[in-house]
Amino acid sequence: MTQLAPSGHSVTDLIRERLVPFPGRHFLSAVDLNPPAAIALLDLADAFVDLNRSSAKALDLMHGQTVMNLFFENSTRTSSSFEIAAKRLGADVVTMPVQASSVKKGETLIDTAVTLNAMKPDILVIRHSASGAADLLSQKVGCSVINAGDGRHEHPTQALLDLLSLRRAFGDVGNLTVAICGDVAHSRVARSNVALLQMMGARVRLIGPPTLVPGDADRWGCEVFHDMREGLQGCDVVMMLRLQLERMTGALVPSTREYFRFWGLDREKLGWAAPGARVMHPGPMNRGVEIDSDVADDLTVSLIQDQVEMGVAARMAVLASLAVRRGADR
Amino acid sequence: MTTLAIINARLLDPSTDYDGPGSIVIEDGVLSEVNRGSWLVQADQVIDAHGLCLAPGLIDIRVKTGEPGAEPRETLKSASQAAAAGGVCTIVVQPDTDPAIDDPAMIDFIQRRGAALGLVNVRAAGAATRGLDGQRMAEIGLMAEAGALYFTDGDRVIANSRTLQRVMSYAGTFNALIACRPADPWLTEGAVAASGELATRLGLSGSPAIAERMGLERDLALVEQTGARFLVDQISTAGALETLARARGKGLDVAVSVSINHLCFNEVDIGDYRTFYRLDPPLRSEADRQALIEAVRDGLIDVITSAHAPAPAEDKRLPFAEAAPGAVGLETLLPAALSLYHEDGLDLLEVLRPLTAGPAALLGLESGRIAPGLAADLVLFDPDAPVVIDAAQLKSKSKNSPFDGRRLQGRVLLTLVGGRIVHDAR
């Protein structure tokens, strides 16, 4: 729900009005938020969306501060999303090609962290293939840490941007039934979304083959389904997850064609969901594996493009409010 | 529309425990009337059974052929002819062909080829792993849609427990049945006989009975964890039966099959190195055989199979340890099973249940019983007629029958599949 600035009020004023300190020093997990804090971040992000759509996008909220992007795993969209967000807030951004440097020389995560910490960044954005890497890093550095994805654990800014997309599409998120479909077992996106959506009152279902949906996931308070037809019944939102190619060749799923036949979202399966259901995907998509292009590219049902746009705004909100928090702590 | 009646029969329907006089009428391939007692029926053609046994056609869920890949050994046609002659109306072929049946198109191929023959119902089991490699899960969902009745790697044990766990867990989505041979793959490696004094004396490497129990323990633990529908394929030892009984006592719902060979023979039969008795699993002790017969009597065995495994002479005329394992069994299945009735005191319904209603219930087939509205898959047989098995006369392309020269009782007179007479030896 976009709240437009009252007349005579600029977007910049609106942003300054809505600027609140982040609830903690780090953003490592969706549970670092609480419902009022999440709503405040969404309100702020809404204002950033307006800013991003205007021609003058640059602010000086983080002038003089350094944001360091530390991506131990390949990622184009998330790292550029963070980079753009930080730059629009006026921060200095350093994106470290970690894969190419110290790690190859045998440096441990902690050593890298301590080294970088000595360069006095204000915010570290980290992605790492090991679950818990962001937590570990946050204990060793003086700056704020944003988890941009740690192994199969969490990806909290993704959940926040998904929530923003949903709120803008539906208004109230609390009445929604959201189906998260596919490789839940290996998905940090799923874990963060389950936590945040449930916190905001939405009902969450998990759908996928038993090899990809952990058997004990029903204890997360989600209903678990292995059959798309049953699971999608009455769902307002169908959130598809990416299936890693190496998991499709017989280890967890027999083949891509079998996966698509039973769990790939096409028109027919989408028809089983509630009328007007919207489709989401954190990207990058495997077309013809977990999602049919016909559905992914239909802007009347797909929120996938929105999600990318909301990513920048949501990350600006997180960065800006973390900066406020740091200013208040000092 | 012509109708066919069979009157004056001794009707045997294990699904309803009926063993008594009766008659049936077939219209358009379907049972239109099933009468218990003596009734007058009208039909275009009437067959008088003269009090002989009329039972549901047998269902054999473990049939190997050589098609595709080894047609000189056995084709779907020769296997179907053997089945028809044996009163077997439905065969489920095993996936260990070349190429393996691990693809929905292969399931389709087998079913079409079988249907085109117009003999018996030919169905297929799909491979549990691709190319039976024991590593990569096969397309269980697509094959189930195409008509695969269950999934198995046949004689190969899926040694990797993680693979089996995933297969079981994944199959649950489709409520698909997984079948596994219970065996520890390392203890049974290279074994050609049952471990024991006899194998030692003969100088043959033995497979210990505990190997079966150990394999079964693992499989059952995985079933317990994954909740899979599961068939213990070809149990052969008393020890494994005990393990199974214990698991069932804890509420685990698993089915079990036994091969006819292990109900009829024991390890002593390999005494003069006759390679027709080289089987996999190997023939066990007499105590094991007795325990298996008791289990059939107690209704603990869901399915008796022929374990039909054709092997041509060139694969059998070899020193015992070098010979191919397996025996043909489709044509001899019924008379061999009737030895449990003649020699071991089981009643006919107890013998027929794991050959008809048992496998039908396990595989969700409509057949295996005699009731109005069902396809007329029937066998008319004389349970007492003496026969001497002559392997050379068998319809299978391969003649490796361990029953060769044996005197049995029980002759199949008529086999009907979908109301059509596919075998007539009256």
Short mmCIF file of N, CA, C and O in Angstrom, two decimals, chain A residues 186 208-213 226-227 248-259 261-263, chain B residues 102-105 130 135-143 145 165-167 169-174:
data_model
loop_
_atom_site.label_atom_id
_atom_site.label_comp_id
_atom_site.label_asym_id
_atom_site.label_seq_id
_atom_site.Cartn_x
_atom_site.Cartn_y
_atom_site.Cartn_z
N HIS A 186 16.55 -27.09 1.41
CA HIS A 186 17.82 -26.40 1.20
C HIS A 186 17.64 -24.90 1.05
O HIS A 186 18.56 -24.20 0.61
N GLY A 208 6.02 -29.81 -1.50
CA GLY A 208 7.14 -30.35 -2.27
C GLY A 208 7.26 -31.83 -2.02
O GLY A 208 6.58 -32.37 -1.15
N PRO A 209 8.12 -32.50 -2.78
CA PRO A 209 8.33 -33.93 -2.54
C PRO A 209 8.94 -34.14 -1.16
O PRO A 209 9.64 -33.25 -0.65
N PRO A 210 8.71 -35.30 -0.55
CA PRO A 210 9.22 -35.54 0.81
C PRO A 210 10.74 -35.42 0.89
O PRO A 210 11.27 -35.15 1.96
N THR A 211 11.43 -35.62 -0.22
CA THR A 211 12.88 -35.49 -0.20
C THR A 211 13.32 -34.04 -0.12
O THR A 211 14.48 -33.75 0.16
N LEU A 212 12.41 -33.11 -0.39
CA LEU A 212 12.77 -31.69 -0.38
C LEU A 212 12.04 -30.88 0.69
O LEU A 212 12.36 -29.72 0.92
N VAL A 213 11.03 -31.48 1.30
CA VAL A 213 10.35 -30.79 2.40
C VAL A 213 10.61 -31.60 3.66
O VAL A 213 10.17 -32.73 3.78
N HIS A 226 2.53 -32.83 0.07
CA HIS A 226 3.40 -33.34 -0.99
C HIS A 226 2.71 -33.27 -2.35
O HIS A 226 3.34 -33.48 -3.37
N ASP A 227 1.45 -32.99 -2.33
CA ASP A 227 0.67 -32.93 -3.56
C ASP A 227 0.26 -31.49 -3.84
O ASP A 227 -0.35 -30.84 -2.99
N MET A 248 18.70 -32.31 -9.00
CA MET A 248 17.64 -32.81 -9.85
C MET A 248 18.00 -34.08 -10.59
O MET A 248 17.19 -34.63 -11.28
N THR A 249 19.22 -34.51 -10.48
CA THR A 249 19.66 -35.60 -11.35
C THR A 249 19.60 -36.96 -10.67
O THR A 249 20.40 -37.82 -10.95
N GLY A 250 18.65 -37.14 -9.79
CA GLY A 250 18.48 -38.46 -9.22
C GLY A 250 18.76 -38.55 -7.74
O GLY A 250 18.36 -39.51 -7.09
N ALA A 251 19.44 -37.55 -7.19
CA ALA A 251 19.75 -37.63 -5.76
C ALA A 251 18.48 -37.41 -4.95
O ALA A 251 18.11 -38.23 -4.11
N LEU A 252 17.79 -36.30 -5.17
CA LEU A 252 16.61 -35.98 -4.39
C LEU A 252 15.35 -35.97 -5.23
O LEU A 252 14.24 -36.13 -4.72
N VAL A 253 15.52 -35.74 -6.51
CA VAL A 253 14.41 -35.73 -7.46
C VAL A 253 14.91 -36.48 -8.69
O VAL A 253 16.05 -36.31 -9.09
N PRO A 254 14.06 -37.35 -9.27
CA PRO A 254 14.55 -38.18 -10.37
C PRO A 254 15.02 -37.39 -11.59
O PRO A 254 16.06 -37.69 -12.17
N SER A 255 14.27 -36.39 -12.01
CA SER A 255 14.63 -35.67 -13.23
C SER A 255 13.88 -34.36 -13.26
O SER A 255 12.90 -34.18 -12.54
N THR A 256 14.33 -33.45 -14.12
CA THR A 256 13.64 -32.17 -14.21
C THR A 256 12.25 -32.35 -14.79
O THR A 256 11.32 -31.69 -14.39
N ARG A 257 12.11 -33.29 -15.73
CA ARG A 257 10.78 -33.42 -16.35
C ARG A 257 9.78 -33.98 -15.34
O ARG A 257 8.63 -33.60 -15.33
N GLU A 258 10.23 -34.90 -14.47
CA GLU A 258 9.31 -35.42 -13.46
C GLU A 258 8.97 -34.32 -12.44
O GLU A 258 7.83 -34.17 -12.01
N TYR A 259 9.99 -33.54 -12.09
CA TYR A 259 9.75 -32.46 -11.13
C TYR A 259 8.74 -31.46 -11.69
O TYR A 259 7.79 -31.06 -11.02
N ARG A 261 6.52 -31.97 -13.96
CA ARG A 261 5.20 -32.60 -14.10
C ARG A 261 4.40 -32.53 -12.79
O ARG A 261 3.21 -32.27 -12.79
N PHE A 262 5.08 -32.75 -11.67
CA PHE A 262 4.35 -32.85 -10.41
C PHE A 262 4.43 -31.60 -9.54
O PHE A 262 3.55 -31.35 -8.73
N TRP A 263 5.52 -30.83 -9.67
CA TRP A 263 5.67 -29.68 -8.79
C TRP A 263 5.98 -28.36 -9.50
O TRP A 263 6.09 -27.32 -8.87
N ASP B 102 13.31 -48.20 -16.68
CA ASP B 102 13.50 -47.14 -15.69
C ASP B 102 12.93 -45.82 -16.21
O ASP B 102 13.31 -44.74 -15.78
N ASP B 103 12.02 -45.92 -17.15
CA ASP B 103 11.56 -44.76 -17.88
C ASP B 103 10.09 -44.99 -18.21
O ASP B 103 9.70 -46.11 -18.53
N PRO B 104 9.24 -43.95 -18.16
CA PRO B 104 7.82 -44.15 -18.44
C PRO B 104 7.57 -44.74 -19.83
O PRO B 104 6.63 -45.51 -20.01
N ALA B 105 8.42 -44.41 -20.79
CA ALA B 105 8.23 -44.94 -22.14
C ALA B 105 8.43 -46.45 -22.17
O ALA B 105 7.79 -47.16 -22.94
N ARG B 130 17.89 -45.37 -11.48
CA ARG B 130 18.13 -45.31 -12.92
C ARG B 130 19.18 -46.31 -13.34
O ARG B 130 20.26 -46.38 -12.75
N GLN B 135 22.06 -45.70 -7.23
CA GLN B 135 22.51 -44.37 -6.81
C GLN B 135 21.49 -43.28 -7.13
O GLN B 135 21.16 -42.47 -6.28
N ARG B 136 21.02 -43.26 -8.38
CA ARG B 136 20.16 -42.16 -8.81
C ARG B 136 18.71 -42.61 -8.87
O ARG B 136 18.39 -43.59 -9.54
N MET B 137 17.87 -41.88 -8.20
CA MET B 137 16.46 -42.23 -8.15
C MET B 137 15.85 -42.23 -9.56
O MET B 137 16.12 -41.34 -10.36
N ALA B 138 15.02 -43.20 -9.84
CA ALA B 138 14.36 -43.26 -11.15
C ALA B 138 13.07 -42.45 -11.11
O ALA B 138 12.63 -42.00 -10.05
N GLU B 139 12.46 -42.28 -12.29
CA GLU B 139 11.27 -41.43 -12.40
C GLU B 139 10.02 -42.16 -11.90
O GLU B 139 9.15 -42.58 -12.67
N ILE B 140 9.96 -42.30 -10.60
CA ILE B 140 8.91 -43.09 -9.97
C ILE B 140 7.52 -42.52 -10.26
O ILE B 140 6.59 -43.26 -10.57
N GLY B 141 7.39 -41.22 -10.20
CA GLY B 141 6.08 -40.60 -10.41
C GLY B 141 5.58 -40.79 -11.84
O GLY B 141 4.43 -41.19 -12.06
N LEU B 142 6.44 -40.53 -12.80
CA LEU B 142 6.03 -40.66 -14.20
C LEU B 142 5.77 -42.12 -14.55
O LEU B 142 4.84 -42.43 -15.29
N MET B 143 6.59 -43.02 -14.01
CA MET B 143 6.38 -44.44 -14.30
C MET B 143 5.08 -44.93 -13.66
O MET B 143 4.35 -45.73 -14.24
N GLU B 145 2.45 -43.16 -13.16
CA GLU B 145 1.38 -42.66 -14.03
C GLU B 145 1.23 -43.51 -15.28
O GLU B 145 0.13 -43.70 -15.79
N GLN B 165 16.70 -44.65 1.41
CA GLN B 165 15.87 -43.77 2.24
C GLN B 165 15.16 -42.72 1.39
O GLN B 165 13.97 -42.46 1.56
N ARG B 166 15.90 -42.14 0.45
CA ARG B 166 15.30 -41.12 -0.41
C ARG B 166 14.26 -41.72 -1.34
O ARG B 166 13.21 -41.13 -1.58
N VAL B 167 14.56 -42.90 -1.89
CA VAL B 167 13.60 -43.56 -2.77
C VAL B 167 12.30 -43.84 -2.00
O VAL B 167 11.20 -43.54 -2.48
N SER B 169 11.18 -42.43 0.72
CA SER B 169 10.54 -41.20 1.13
C SER B 169 9.84 -40.53 -0.07
O SER B 169 8.69 -40.12 0.00
N TYR B 170 10.54 -40.50 -1.20
CA TYR B 170 9.99 -39.89 -2.40
C TYR B 170 8.77 -40.65 -2.90
O TYR B 170 7.76 -40.05 -3.30
N ALA B 171 8.85 -41.97 -2.86
CA ALA B 171 7.76 -42.81 -3.38
C ALA B 171 6.47 -42.57 -2.60
O ALA B 171 5.37 -42.78 -3.12
N GLY B 172 6.61 -42.12 -1.36
CA GLY B 172 5.44 -41.87 -0.52
C GLY B 172 4.48 -40.87 -1.15
O GLY B 172 3.27 -40.97 -0.98
N THR B 173 5.03 -39.92 -1.91
CA THR B 173 4.19 -38.92 -2.58
C THR B 173 3.14 -39.59 -3.45
O THR B 173 2.04 -39.09 -3.60
N PHE B 174 3.55 -40.70 -4.08
CA PHE B 174 2.67 -41.34 -5.05
C PHE B 174 2.05 -42.60 -4.46
O PHE B 174 1.42 -43.37 -5.16
#
